[in-house]
Short mmCIF file of C-alpha atoms and ligand atoms in Angstrom, two decimals:
data_model
loop_
_atom_site.label_atom_id
_atom_site.label_comp_id
_atom_site.label_asym_id
_atom_site.label_seq_id
_atom_site.Cartn_x
_atom_site.Cartn_y
_atom_site.Cartn_z
CA UNK A 1 0.00 0.00 0.00
CA UNK A 2 1.26 3.50 -0.74
CA UNK A 3 2.16 5.92 2.03
CA UNK A 4 -0.66 8.18 0.86
CA UNK A 5 -3.19 5.39 1.52
CA UNK A 6 -1.76 4.29 4.87
CA UNK A 7 -0.16 6.94 7.02
CA UNK A 8 0.68 4.77 10.00
CA UNK A 9 2.30 1.37 9.91
CA UNK A 10 1.23 -1.04 12.63
CA UNK A 11 3.69 -3.69 13.90
CA UNK A 12 3.02 -7.18 12.51
CA UNK A 13 -0.19 -8.57 14.03
CA UNK A 14 -2.00 -11.88 13.68
CA UNK A 15 -4.69 -11.69 11.00
CA UNK A 16 -8.28 -11.12 12.13
CA UNK A 17 -9.07 -14.62 10.87
CA UNK A 18 -6.33 -16.08 13.12
CA UNK A 19 -7.55 -14.05 16.10
CA UNK A 20 -11.11 -15.25 15.61
CA UNK A 21 -9.80 -18.82 15.59
CA UNK A 22 -7.38 -18.28 18.50
CA UNK A 23 -9.94 -16.71 20.82
CA UNK A 24 -12.80 -18.89 19.55
CA UNK A 25 -14.84 -15.79 18.65
CA UNK A 26 -17.81 -17.55 17.12
CA UNK A 27 -20.24 -14.96 15.69
CA UNK A 28 -23.26 -14.61 17.96
CA UNK A 29 -26.58 -14.67 16.16
CA UNK A 30 -28.34 -12.69 18.92
CA UNK A 31 -25.88 -9.79 18.37
CA UNK A 32 -26.16 -10.16 14.56
CA UNK A 33 -22.41 -10.46 14.29
CA UNK A 34 -20.95 -10.61 10.78
CA UNK A 35 -17.26 -9.91 10.46
CA UNK A 36 -15.32 -8.26 7.67
CA UNK A 37 -11.97 -9.91 7.04
CA UNK A 38 -10.90 -8.22 3.80
CA UNK A 39 -8.60 -5.28 4.49
CA UNK A 40 -9.39 -3.71 1.11
CA UNK A 41 -13.05 -3.45 2.11
CA UNK A 42 -12.38 -2.10 5.61
CA UNK A 43 -9.96 0.45 4.09
CA UNK A 44 -12.66 1.47 1.62
CA UNK A 45 -15.18 2.03 4.44
CA UNK A 46 -12.71 4.27 6.25
CA UNK A 47 -11.84 6.13 3.04
CA UNK A 48 -15.55 6.88 2.65
CA UNK A 49 -15.28 8.97 5.84
CA UNK A 50 -12.76 11.31 4.14
CA UNK A 51 -9.59 12.47 5.86
CA UNK A 52 -9.50 11.45 9.52
CA UNK A 53 -5.86 12.37 10.15
CA UNK A 54 -5.53 13.92 13.62
CA UNK A 55 -9.25 13.43 14.21
CA UNK A 56 -10.96 11.63 17.08
CA UNK A 57 -12.80 8.65 15.64
CA UNK A 58 -15.50 6.80 17.49
CA UNK A 59 -16.05 3.34 16.08
CA UNK A 60 -19.24 1.57 17.07
CA UNK A 61 -19.16 -2.22 17.23
CA UNK A 62 -15.46 -2.89 16.43
CA UNK A 63 -15.78 -6.63 17.04
CA UNK A 64 -12.35 -8.23 16.54
CA UNK A 65 -11.07 -4.92 15.14
CA UNK A 66 -10.75 -5.13 11.35
CA UNK A 67 -12.20 -1.67 10.65
CA UNK A 68 -10.33 -0.40 13.72
CA UNK A 69 -7.03 -1.40 12.07
CA UNK A 70 -7.97 0.53 8.92
CA UNK A 71 -8.89 3.54 11.05
CA UNK A 72 -5.60 3.44 12.98
CA UNK A 73 -3.56 3.26 9.78
CA UNK A 74 -5.08 6.61 8.77
CA UNK A 75 -3.36 8.27 11.74
CA UNK A 76 -6.20 9.78 13.77
CA UNK A 77 -5.17 11.34 17.09
CA UNK A 78 -7.52 9.15 19.12
CA UNK A 79 -9.84 6.20 18.54
CA UNK A 80 -12.71 5.34 20.87
CA UNK A 81 -14.26 1.94 20.29
CA UNK A 82 -17.63 1.10 21.84
CA UNK A 83 -18.30 -2.65 21.88
CA UNK A 84 -21.11 -4.51 23.59
CA UNK A 85 -19.56 -7.99 23.51
CA UNK A 86 -16.75 -8.36 26.11
CA UNK A 87 -15.31 -11.38 24.26
CA UNK A 88 -13.56 -8.91 21.94
CA UNK A 89 -11.59 -7.26 24.74
CA UNK A 90 -8.35 -9.30 24.21
CA UNK A 91 -8.21 -8.58 20.46
CA UNK A 92 -8.91 -4.89 21.05
CA UNK A 93 -6.29 -4.75 23.81
CA UNK A 94 -3.79 -6.23 21.40
CA UNK A 95 -4.48 -3.33 19.03
CA UNK A 96 -4.31 -0.86 21.91
CA UNK A 97 -0.76 -2.04 22.70
CA UNK A 98 0.26 -2.10 19.05
CA UNK A 99 -0.64 1.54 18.45
CA UNK A 100 0.08 3.09 21.85
CA UNK A 101 3.22 4.90 20.67
CA UNK A 102 1.24 6.73 18.03
CA UNK A 103 -2.24 7.30 19.39
CA UNK A 104 -4.67 6.52 22.17
CA UNK A 105 -7.13 3.67 21.63
CA UNK A 106 -9.84 3.86 24.27
CA UNK A 107 -11.94 0.73 24.71
CA UNK A 108 -15.45 1.24 26.06
CA UNK A 109 -17.39 -1.92 26.79
CA UNK A 110 -21.11 -1.28 26.61
CA UNK A 111 -24.09 -0.46 24.43
CA UNK A 112 -23.58 2.44 22.03
CA UNK A 113 -27.08 3.62 22.90
CA UNK A 114 -25.91 4.36 26.45
CA UNK A 115 -22.60 5.95 25.49
CA UNK A 116 -22.16 9.51 26.71
CA UNK A 117 -20.51 11.33 23.79
CA UNK A 118 -20.31 14.69 25.53
CA UNK A 119 -18.19 13.07 28.25
CA UNK A 120 -16.20 10.82 25.90
CA UNK A 121 -15.32 13.66 23.53
CA UNK A 122 -14.79 16.31 26.22
CA UNK A 123 -11.65 18.34 25.64
CA UNK A 124 -12.29 18.64 21.90
CA UNK A 125 -12.91 22.26 20.88
CA UNK A 126 -16.49 22.86 19.79
CA UNK A 127 -16.90 24.05 16.19
CA UNK A 128 -19.49 26.55 15.09
CA UNK A 129 -22.37 24.73 13.38
CA UNK A 130 -21.92 26.78 10.19
CA UNK A 131 -18.19 26.14 10.12
CA UNK A 132 -16.37 23.05 8.79
CA UNK A 133 -17.22 19.70 10.37
CA UNK A 134 -15.36 19.19 13.69
CA UNK A 135 -12.35 16.79 13.79
CA UNK A 136 -14.60 13.95 14.94
CA UNK A 137 -15.96 10.99 12.96
CA UNK A 138 -18.44 8.29 13.83
CA UNK A 139 -17.82 5.06 11.94
CA UNK A 140 -19.50 1.71 12.37
CA UNK A 141 -20.50 -1.60 10.90
CA UNK A 142 -23.35 -2.36 13.26
CA UNK A 143 -26.11 -4.95 13.19
CA UNK A 144 -28.89 -3.67 10.93
CA UNK A 145 -31.52 -3.40 13.66
CA UNK A 146 -29.15 -1.30 15.79
CA UNK A 147 -27.99 1.00 12.99
CA UNK A 148 -31.54 1.88 11.88
CA UNK A 149 -32.64 2.54 15.45
CA UNK A 150 -29.45 4.45 16.13
CA UNK A 151 -29.76 6.72 13.11
CA UNK A 152 -33.18 7.93 14.30
CA UNK A 153 -31.75 8.68 17.77
CA UNK A 154 -28.73 10.37 16.24
CA UNK A 155 -30.88 12.47 13.90
CA UNK A 156 -32.74 13.71 16.97
CA UNK A 157 -29.40 14.65 18.54
CA UNK A 158 -28.33 16.36 15.28
CA UNK A 159 -31.57 18.38 15.36
CA UNK A 160 -30.98 19.32 19.01
CA UNK A 161 -27.23 19.79 18.55
CA UNK A 162 -26.39 17.72 21.59
CA UNK A 163 -24.41 14.50 22.22
CA UNK A 164 -21.73 14.10 19.47
CA UNK A 165 -23.31 17.13 17.73
CA UNK A 166 -22.66 19.48 20.63
CA UNK A 167 -19.19 19.71 18.98
CA UNK A 168 -20.51 20.74 15.55
CA UNK A 169 -21.61 18.89 12.45
CA UNK A 170 -19.98 15.52 13.28
CA UNK A 171 -20.18 13.27 10.18
CA UNK A 172 -21.23 9.60 10.26
CA UNK A 173 -20.15 6.65 8.12
CA UNK A 174 -22.38 3.67 8.79
CA UNK A 175 -23.44 0.41 7.22
CA UNK A 176 -27.05 -0.54 6.59
CA UNK A 177 -28.86 -3.33 4.87
CA UNK A 178 -28.62 -2.29 1.19
CA UNK A 179 -32.39 -1.68 0.93
CA UNK A 180 -32.24 0.62 3.98
CA UNK A 181 -29.30 2.51 2.44
CA UNK A 182 -31.43 3.00 -0.69
CA UNK A 183 -34.33 4.23 1.44
CA UNK A 184 -32.14 6.74 3.26
CA UNK A 185 -31.12 8.47 0.01
CA UNK A 186 -34.38 7.90 -1.94
CA UNK A 187 -35.38 11.09 -3.80
CA UNK A 188 -38.92 12.30 -4.51
CA UNK A 189 -40.90 9.78 -6.55
CA UNK A 190 -38.55 6.87 -5.82
CA UNK A 191 -40.37 3.67 -4.85
CA UNK A 192 -38.13 3.31 -1.77
CA UNK A 193 -38.92 6.79 -0.42
CA UNK A 194 -40.23 6.52 3.13
CA UNK A 195 -40.18 8.12 6.58
CA UNK A 196 -36.45 7.38 6.95
CA UNK A 197 -35.64 9.17 3.64
CA UNK A 198 -37.51 12.31 4.65
CA UNK A 199 -36.14 12.37 8.21
CA UNK A 200 -32.51 11.81 7.13
CA UNK A 201 -32.75 14.38 4.34
CA UNK A 202 -34.26 17.05 6.62
CA UNK A 203 -31.09 17.17 8.71
CA UNK A 204 -28.30 15.55 6.70
CA UNK A 205 -26.68 15.23 3.33
CA UNK A 206 -26.90 11.49 2.80
CA UNK A 207 -24.77 9.56 0.33
CA UNK A 208 -24.81 5.84 -0.46
CA UNK A 209 -21.10 5.42 -1.11
CA UNK A 210 -20.92 1.77 -2.20
CA UNK A 211 -22.34 -1.69 -1.63
CA UNK A 212 -20.53 -4.59 0.02
CA UNK A 213 -21.71 -8.00 -1.19
CA UNK A 214 -22.99 -10.25 1.59
CA UNK A 215 -20.33 -12.83 0.70
CA UNK A 216 -17.62 -10.49 2.05
CA UNK A 217 -18.83 -11.16 5.61
CA UNK A 218 -18.25 -14.08 7.93
CA UNK A 219 -20.80 -15.54 8.43
CA UNK A 220 -22.50 -14.40 5.24
CA UNK A 221 -25.72 -12.43 5.89
CA UNK A 222 -28.73 -12.94 3.60
CA UNK A 223 -28.45 -9.39 2.26
CA UNK A 224 -25.90 -7.01 0.75
CA UNK A 225 -24.71 -4.05 2.77
CA UNK A 226 -24.71 -0.33 1.90
CA UNK A 227 -22.11 2.08 3.25
CA UNK A 228 -23.74 5.46 3.86
CA UNK A 229 -22.29 8.79 4.90
CA UNK A 230 -24.47 11.33 6.67
CA UNK A 231 -23.18 14.87 7.06
CA UNK A 232 -25.38 17.24 9.09
CA UNK A 233 -26.63 20.16 6.99
CA UNK A 234 -25.48 23.67 7.89
CA UNK A 235 -29.05 24.78 7.38
CA UNK A 236 -31.49 21.95 8.12
CA UNK A 237 -34.52 21.89 5.83
CA UNK A 238 -36.77 22.22 8.86
CA UNK A 239 -36.55 24.09 12.12
CA UNK A 240 -39.19 22.45 14.29
CA UNK A 241 -38.78 20.03 17.21
CA UNK A 242 -37.83 16.52 16.10
CA UNK A 243 -40.85 15.05 17.88
CA UNK A 244 -43.32 17.18 15.89
CA UNK A 245 -41.62 16.45 12.58
CA UNK A 246 -41.38 12.71 13.28
CA UNK A 247 -45.08 12.60 14.19
CA UNK A 248 -46.22 14.32 11.00
CA UNK A 249 -43.96 12.33 8.66
CA UNK A 250 -44.92 9.05 10.34
CA UNK A 251 -48.64 9.80 9.96
CA UNK A 252 -48.36 10.79 6.30
CA UNK A 253 -46.45 7.59 5.45
CA UNK A 254 -48.84 5.42 7.45
CA UNK A 255 -50.88 4.93 4.30
CA UNK A 256 -48.14 5.08 1.71
CA UNK A 257 -50.24 3.79 -1.21
CA UNK A 258 -53.09 6.27 -0.56
CA UNK A 259 -53.33 10.05 -1.16
CA UNK A 260 -51.23 11.85 1.44
CA UNK A 261 -54.25 13.47 3.14
CA UNK A 262 -55.45 10.02 4.26
CA UNK A 263 -52.58 9.44 6.66
CA UNK A 264 -52.25 13.12 7.58
CA UNK A 265 -55.87 13.52 8.74
CA UNK A 266 -55.20 10.92 11.47
CA UNK A 267 -53.19 13.64 13.19
CA UNK A 268 -56.57 15.03 14.27
CA UNK A 269 -59.42 13.64 16.41
CA UNK A 270 -62.08 11.99 14.28
CA UNK A 271 -64.68 14.74 14.82
CA UNK A 272 -62.24 17.44 13.57
CA UNK A 273 -60.81 15.61 10.55
CA UNK A 274 -63.27 17.00 7.96
CA UNK A 275 -62.37 20.52 8.99
CA UNK A 276 -58.67 20.27 9.87
CA UNK A 277 -57.54 17.79 7.19
CA UNK A 278 -58.27 20.15 4.25
CA UNK A 279 -57.13 23.16 6.32
CA UNK A 280 -53.73 21.51 6.88
CA UNK A 281 -53.12 21.11 3.14
CA UNK A 282 -54.53 24.55 2.35
CA UNK A 283 -52.19 26.20 4.90
CA UNK A 284 -49.25 24.14 3.63
CA UNK A 285 -50.12 24.84 -0.02
CA UNK A 286 -49.55 21.18 -0.88
CA UNK A 287 -51.58 19.02 -3.26
CA UNK A 288 -53.41 16.63 -0.93
CA UNK A 289 -53.84 14.10 -3.73
CA UNK A 290 -50.15 13.28 -4.03
CA UNK A 291 -48.97 9.93 -2.69
CA UNK A 292 -46.59 10.28 0.28
CA UNK A 293 -43.50 9.22 -1.72
CA UNK A 294 -44.25 11.99 -4.27
CA UNK A 295 -43.83 14.73 -1.64
CA UNK A 296 -40.55 16.65 -1.52
CA UNK A 297 -38.85 17.52 1.75
CA UNK A 298 -39.91 21.15 1.18
CA UNK A 299 -43.56 20.04 0.92
CA UNK A 300 -43.19 17.88 4.03
CA UNK A 301 -41.69 20.88 5.81
CA UNK A 302 -44.70 23.04 4.87
CA UNK A 303 -47.09 20.34 6.17
CA UNK A 304 -45.11 20.22 9.45
CA UNK A 305 -45.23 24.02 9.83
CA UNK A 306 -48.96 24.04 9.06
CA UNK A 307 -49.57 21.31 11.65
CA UNK A 308 -47.49 23.26 14.16
CA UNK A 309 -49.58 26.40 13.48
CA UNK A 310 -52.80 24.42 14.05
CA UNK A 311 -51.37 23.06 17.31
CA UNK A 312 -50.56 26.60 18.41
CA UNK A 313 -54.22 27.55 17.80
CA UNK A 314 -55.52 24.43 19.57
CA UNK A 315 -52.80 23.11 21.93
CA UNK A 316 -54.76 19.94 22.81
CA UNK A 317 -54.07 18.70 19.25
CA UNK A 318 -50.40 18.18 20.12
CA UNK A 319 -51.20 15.32 22.47
CA UNK A 320 -53.71 13.61 20.21
CA UNK A 321 -52.61 10.14 19.15
CA UNK A 322 -55.10 8.08 17.15
CA UNK A 323 -53.31 4.89 18.27
CA UNK A 324 -53.81 5.48 21.99
CA UNK A 325 -56.16 2.79 23.42
CA UNK A 326 -58.73 5.47 24.38
CA UNK A 327 -59.02 6.72 20.77
CA UNK A 328 -59.03 3.24 19.25
CA UNK A 329 -62.04 2.33 21.47
CA UNK A 330 -63.78 5.61 20.55
CA UNK A 331 -63.24 4.96 16.83
CA UNK A 332 -64.63 1.42 17.11
CA UNK A 333 -67.71 2.71 18.95
CA UNK A 334 -68.43 5.46 16.39
N1 SAM B 1 -16.79 -4.07 13.06
C1 SAM B 1 -16.66 -5.50 12.95
C2 SAM B 1 -16.48 -5.91 11.52
O1 SAM B 1 -16.86 -5.10 10.64
O2 SAM B 1 -15.98 -6.99 11.26
C3 SAM B 1 -17.86 -6.21 13.59
C4 SAM B 1 -19.18 -5.96 12.91
S1 SAM B 1 -20.54 -6.87 13.54
C5 SAM B 1 -21.70 -6.67 12.21
C6 SAM B 1 -21.31 -5.76 14.71
C7 SAM B 1 -20.54 -5.52 15.99
O3 SAM B 1 -21.31 -4.61 16.78
C8 SAM B 1 -20.32 -6.75 16.84
O4 SAM B 1 -19.02 -6.75 17.33
C9 SAM B 1 -21.34 -6.61 17.99
O5 SAM B 1 -20.94 -7.25 19.16
C10 SAM B 1 -21.40 -5.10 18.12
N2 SAM B 1 -22.64 -4.57 18.68
C11 SAM B 1 -23.89 -5.04 18.49
N3 SAM B 1 -24.78 -4.28 19.11
C12 SAM B 1 -24.09 -3.28 19.71
C13 SAM B 1 -24.45 -2.18 20.52
N4 SAM B 1 -25.71 -1.94 20.81
N5 SAM B 1 -23.48 -1.36 21.00
C14 SAM B 1 -22.18 -1.59 20.69
N6 SAM B 1 -21.78 -2.64 19.93
C15 SAM B 1 -22.71 -3.47 19.45
#
């Protein structure tokens, strides 16, 4: 490999395959563990994050450490790895020793969903939101169920500029099931466009960088994997609380094959739907006969602002949830 590709040379280490065998690290189904053994692929994932030299990189779910090795070779100033499965401690400690002359590798055993970024990244100067991204990167090849759940939590933090985003527009490089990666970036009119597309695109520039075939993993998952970068937007396409936006987008997509007013009217109590449903679309200046996947983020934003204005007029609307047991019973009785 050229010096430009790898900036830091690690001392000779056993291969990841040997370590897996040596420590009997059988992949656990309940943690959806699938390991990457090919250095060219792990290097490519790290390259997708852009330059990380002298950055602090937080890797989620390092497992035996194949992506971690690729990260270290790119000479960041610090790497924090957050791993739930303690069986990987010896292999990560081996890496910690191997790179200690060059950088700090901090091993955090635990669930990424409980990790306190503001504490873990403390000491790093905060960047202005409108400035360049801060020298921090989040990188991870996580189980699909965790990465989808995590991205929603992280988008909320991006919108509130807390957690890893208290430091500025921290970029993310994450893997998803290929279909989920396609949903994240799906533009208006695309058959994959869904709640996740609209939510991601409100707050981030999302890019599906490349696809890793399932056969590259051990054990092989049933699906291919998409590597996605998400860079928080300087100017988000919406400036309303995450909870409000999530509620509106979720309702509109609830009936994705129907006209968008059908899902949206469920935002209101049954007795007000005939009045407030049309009013919502009139205020938003959006064609109520479009299917949800035909709506642009700008149109979704106008629907969210219109809903917010209606809630300001009638604050009890905010708490209305057609799925709450009380309302389901009322609807059945009507
Ligand atoms: N990064 C390694 C690779 O690419 O070969 C391992 C990837 S494997 C798909 C996912 C890793 O995430 C496993 O090591 C698993 O134990 C870990 N993991 C699963 N859920 C996690 C969670 N909630 N928090 C932190 N790590 C988690």
